[in-house]
Amino acid sequence: MHILVTNDDGVTAPGLFALIQELRRAGEVSILAPDHNWSASGHVKTLHRPLRVKETVLPDGSRALASDGAPSDCVALAVLGLLSEPVDVVVSGINPNANLGHDVTYSGTVTAAMEGSIWGIPSLAVSLDAPENGGGVLDYGPAARIATRIARTVAGGRLPQHTLLNVNVPYLPDDQIRGIQITRQGLRIYRDQLVRRTDPRGKPYYWIGGDAPTGVPEEGTDIGALAAGYVSITPLQLDLTSYTLIEAMRAWEWDVI
Ligand code: MN
């Protein structure tokens, strides 16, 4: 099994390093990750500048590739031919904080896995539900072990085309994680606030600030699973069509043409 690993926190992030330690037990691991942090960059395709790829050395002396492109660019580069061997599974992560509900549209971690699914490769995004601003050194071990088991499961090709898995792991020791729940996206509650300030030259600038999002821990959702101590696995699809609205909207009076 040939596993492509990427992330959105940059190639030097501890979550990526912990992930590859475990994935190497399951197969051959290639790393192509961004050279800097792209968190909350969404699904990017870089079209108007060249992409550069450099070889870099990880803390254990192993080699990885780093690109100045977005996480999704890294996946595209790898599967379009930069890696000579075909990729069997894409694993993106491990992000230090959860990606839940509407977060998936912002998340570089998740959109890297979306890119893998566009190219027909079984793909998963893995995030740890560590406390926001938890600081210090996080233990990614349990999440890395769970990600490896899920990667083995999906590499068999059971995921339909244009689908991917969004995996979120509670920040608990192995023996306190209660199991796995297959979930749907829950409702995130964003607490963003517009912050207006003035720069040293007297011009206004704006910052999207505020507190970290919360969510409704409803049973059956990703947010509910984490709150109850379970690993959340949400199957996502790239088709965002609202099928329930199609029939209703066809009956609307459309004052066009
Ligand atoms: Mn991130």
Coordinates of C-alpha atoms and ligand atoms in Angstrom, one line a residue:
M1 CA 0.0 0.0 0.0
H2 CA 1.4 3.4 -1.1
I3 CA 0.2 6.2 1.2
L4 CA 0.4 9.9 0.4
V5 CA 0.5 12.0 3.5
T6 CA -0.1 15.7 3.5
N7 CA -1.6 18.3 5.9
D8 CA -2.4 22.0 6.2
D9 CA -0.1 22.9 9.1
G10 CA 3.1 22.5 7.1
V11 CA 5.6 19.7 6.7
T12 CA 7.3 20.3 10.0
A13 CA 4.0 20.0 12.1
P14 CA 4.1 17.4 14.9
G15 CA 0.8 16.0 13.8
L16 CA 2.2 15.0 10.5
F17 CA 5.3 13.5 12.0
A18 CA 3.2 11.4 14.5
L19 CA 1.0 10.2 11.7
I20 CA 3.8 8.9 9.5
Q21 CA 5.3 7.0 12.3
E22 CA 2.2 4.8 12.6
L23 CA 1.4 4.7 8.8
R24 CA 4.8 3.3 8.0
R25 CA 3.7 0.1 9.8
A26 CA 0.9 -0.2 7.2
G27 CA 2.7 0.6 3.9
E28 CA 5.1 2.8 2.0
V29 CA 4.6 6.4 2.9
S30 CA 5.4 9.4 0.7
I31 CA 5.1 12.9 2.1
L32 CA 4.3 16.0 0.1
A33 CA 3.0 18.8 2.3
P34 CA 3.0 22.6 2.3
D35 CA 6.1 24.5 3.4
H36 CA 4.1 26.7 5.7
N37 CA 0.8 26.8 7.5
W38 CA -2.3 26.9 5.3
S39 CA -5.0 26.3 8.0
A40 CA -8.5 27.5 6.9
S41 CA -7.3 28.0 3.4
G42 CA -10.2 26.1 1.8
H43 CA -10.0 24.1 -1.5
V44 CA -7.3 25.8 -3.5
K45 CA -6.1 25.3 -7.1
T46 CA -3.1 27.5 -7.8
L47 CA -3.2 28.6 -11.4
H48 CA -1.4 31.9 -11.7
R49 CA 2.0 31.2 -10.4
P50 CA 4.4 28.3 -10.6
L51 CA 4.6 25.7 -7.8
R52 CA 8.0 24.8 -6.3
V53 CA 8.8 21.5 -4.6
K54 CA 11.8 21.1 -2.4
E55 CA 13.2 18.1 -0.5
T56 CA 13.4 18.4 3.2
V57 CA 14.5 16.3 6.2
L58 CA 12.2 15.3 9.0
P59 CA 13.3 15.0 12.7
D60 CA 14.0 11.2 12.3
G61 CA 16.3 11.9 9.3
S62 CA 13.7 10.6 6.7
R63 CA 13.0 12.6 3.6
A64 CA 9.8 14.5 2.7
L65 CA 8.8 16.9 -0.1
A66 CA 7.6 20.4 0.7
S67 CA 5.7 22.6 -1.7
D68 CA 4.8 26.3 -1.7
G69 CA 1.3 25.3 -2.9
A70 CA -1.8 24.7 -0.8
P71 CA -2.6 21.3 0.7
S72 CA -4.9 20.5 -2.2
D73 CA -2.1 21.6 -4.7
C74 CA 0.2 19.1 -2.9
V75 CA -2.2 16.2 -3.5
A76 CA -2.7 17.2 -7.1
L77 CA 1.1 17.5 -7.7
A78 CA 1.6 14.1 -6.2
V79 CA -1.1 12.2 -8.0
L80 CA -0.6 13.9 -11.4
G81 CA 2.9 12.5 -11.7
L82 CA 5.3 14.0 -9.3
L83 CA 5.5 10.7 -7.4
S84 CA 6.4 7.9 -9.7
E85 CA 4.4 5.2 -7.9
P86 CA 0.6 5.3 -7.9
V87 CA -1.0 6.4 -4.7
D88 CA -3.5 3.9 -3.0
V89 CA -4.7 6.2 -0.2
V90 CA -4.4 9.9 0.8
V91 CA -4.2 10.7 4.5
S92 CA -4.3 14.4 5.5
G93 CA -3.4 15.5 9.0
I94 CA -3.2 15.2 11.8
N95 CA -4.7 18.6 12.4
P96 CA -4.4 19.7 16.0
N97 CA -8.1 20.9 16.2
A98 CA -11.3 19.3 15.2
N99 CA -12.9 20.0 11.8
L100 CA -16.7 19.7 12.4
G101 CA -19.9 20.8 10.6
H102 CA -19.3 23.7 8.2
D103 CA -15.6 23.7 9.1
V104 CA -15.1 21.2 6.3
T105 CA -15.5 24.0 3.7
Y106 CA -12.7 26.1 5.3
S107 CA -10.4 23.3 6.3
G108 CA -7.2 22.8 4.4
T109 CA -6.9 19.4 6.1
V110 CA -10.3 18.3 4.7
T111 CA -9.9 19.9 1.3
A112 CA -6.6 18.1 0.7
A113 CA -8.6 14.9 1.1
M114 CA -11.3 16.3 -1.2
E115 CA -8.6 16.7 -3.9
G116 CA -7.6 13.1 -3.5
S117 CA -11.2 12.0 -4.0
I118 CA -11.4 14.1 -7.2
W119 CA -8.6 12.0 -8.6
G120 CA -10.3 8.8 -7.6
I121 CA -8.1 7.9 -4.7
P122 CA -9.6 6.8 -1.3
S123 CA -8.9 9.8 1.0
L124 CA -9.3 10.7 4.6
A125 CA -8.8 13.8 6.7
V126 CA -7.8 13.3 10.3
S127 CA -8.2 15.9 13.1
L128 CA -7.6 15.8 16.8
D129 CA -10.1 17.5 19.1
A130 CA -7.4 19.1 21.3
P131 CA -8.5 22.1 23.3
E132 CA -8.1 25.4 21.4
N133 CA -5.0 27.2 22.5
G134 CA -4.2 24.0 24.5
G135 CA -0.5 25.0 24.0
G136 CA 2.3 22.6 25.0
V137 CA 3.0 19.3 23.3
L138 CA 0.0 17.3 22.1
D139 CA -0.2 13.5 22.1
Y140 CA -1.1 12.6 18.6
G141 CA -0.4 8.9 19.2
P142 CA -4.0 7.6 19.6
A143 CA -5.3 9.6 16.6
A144 CA -2.3 8.3 14.5
R145 CA -3.1 4.7 15.4
I146 CA -6.8 5.1 14.6
A147 CA -6.0 6.9 11.3
T148 CA -3.8 3.9 10.3
R149 CA -6.6 1.4 10.9
I150 CA -9.0 3.5 8.9
A151 CA -6.5 4.0 6.0
R152 CA -6.1 0.2 5.8
T153 CA -9.9 -0.2 5.7
V154 CA -10.5 2.4 2.9
A155 CA -7.5 1.5 0.8
G156 CA -9.5 -1.7 -0.1
G157 CA -11.5 0.5 -2.4
R158 CA -14.9 0.4 -0.7
L159 CA -15.5 4.2 -0.8
P160 CA -17.6 5.3 -3.8
Q161 CA -16.1 7.8 -6.3
H162 CA -16.0 11.4 -5.2
T163 CA -16.5 10.7 -1.5
L164 CA -14.0 11.0 1.3
L165 CA -13.9 10.5 5.1
N166 CA -13.7 13.3 7.7
V167 CA -12.2 11.7 10.8
N168 CA -12.2 13.5 14.2
V169 CA -10.6 11.9 17.2
P170 CA -11.3 12.9 20.8
Y171 CA -8.3 14.1 22.8
L172 CA -8.2 11.1 25.1
P173 CA -5.8 8.3 25.9
D174 CA -6.3 5.1 23.8
D175 CA -8.1 3.2 26.6
Q176 CA -10.6 6.1 27.2
I177 CA -11.8 6.3 23.5
R178 CA -15.1 4.6 23.5
G179 CA -15.2 3.4 19.9
I180 CA -16.2 4.7 16.5
Q181 CA -19.4 6.4 15.3
I182 CA -20.4 6.9 11.7
T183 CA -21.8 10.4 11.8
R184 CA -23.3 13.3 9.8
Q185 CA -22.1 16.9 10.0
G186 CA -23.4 18.7 13.1
L187 CA -24.1 22.4 13.5
R188 CA -21.1 24.6 14.3
I189 CA -21.7 27.9 16.0
Y190 CA -19.2 30.5 14.9
R191 CA -18.5 33.4 17.2
D192 CA -16.4 35.4 14.8
Q193 CA -16.3 39.2 15.4
L194 CA -15.1 41.9 13.2
V195 CA -12.2 43.7 14.8
R196 CA -11.3 47.2 13.4
R197 CA -8.0 48.7 14.2
T198 CA -5.7 51.4 12.8
D199 CA -2.3 50.7 11.4
P200 CA 0.8 52.8 12.3
R201 CA 0.2 54.9 9.2
G202 CA -3.4 55.8 10.2
K203 CA -5.2 53.5 7.8
P204 CA -7.9 51.1 9.0
Y205 CA -7.4 47.3 8.9
Y206 CA -9.8 44.5 9.8
W207 CA -9.3 41.2 11.5
I208 CA -11.8 38.4 11.8
G209 CA -11.5 37.7 15.5
G210 CA -13.7 36.4 18.3
D211 CA -13.7 33.2 20.2
A212 CA -13.2 29.7 18.9
P213 CA -16.5 28.1 17.5
T214 CA -18.6 25.8 19.6
G215 CA -21.2 23.4 18.3
V216 CA -24.5 21.6 19.1
P217 CA -23.6 18.1 20.4
E218 CA -26.6 16.4 18.9
E219 CA -26.5 12.6 18.8
G220 CA -25.6 11.1 15.4
T221 CA -23.4 14.1 14.5
D222 CA -19.7 14.6 14.4
I223 CA -19.9 17.1 17.3
G224 CA -22.1 14.7 19.4
A225 CA -19.7 11.8 18.8
L226 CA -16.7 13.7 20.1
A227 CA -18.6 15.0 23.1
A228 CA -19.4 11.4 24.0
G229 CA -15.8 10.3 23.7
Y230 CA -16.1 8.5 20.3
V231 CA -14.1 8.8 17.1
S232 CA -16.3 10.5 14.5
I233 CA -16.1 9.3 10.9
T234 CA -18.3 11.4 8.6
P235 CA -18.6 10.3 4.9
L236 CA -18.5 13.4 2.8
Q237 CA -19.4 13.9 -0.9
L238 CA -18.2 16.5 -3.3
D239 CA -21.7 16.9 -4.8
L240 CA -23.1 19.7 -2.7
T241 CA -26.4 19.9 -4.5
S242 CA -29.4 20.3 -2.3
Y243 CA -31.6 17.6 -3.8
T244 CA -34.5 18.4 -1.5
L245 CA -34.7 21.9 -3.0
I246 CA -34.7 21.0 -6.6
E247 CA -38.4 20.0 -6.9
A248 CA -39.6 22.9 -4.7
M249 CA -37.6 25.5 -6.7
R250 CA -38.9 24.2 -10.0
A251 CA -42.3 25.2 -8.8
W252 CA -41.3 28.8 -7.9
E253 CA -42.3 31.7 -10.1
W254 CA -39.0 32.8 -11.7
D255 CA -39.2 36.3 -13.0
V256 CA -36.4 35.8 -15.5
I257 CA -36.6 35.9 -19.3
Ligands
MN1 MN -4.4 23.2 10.4

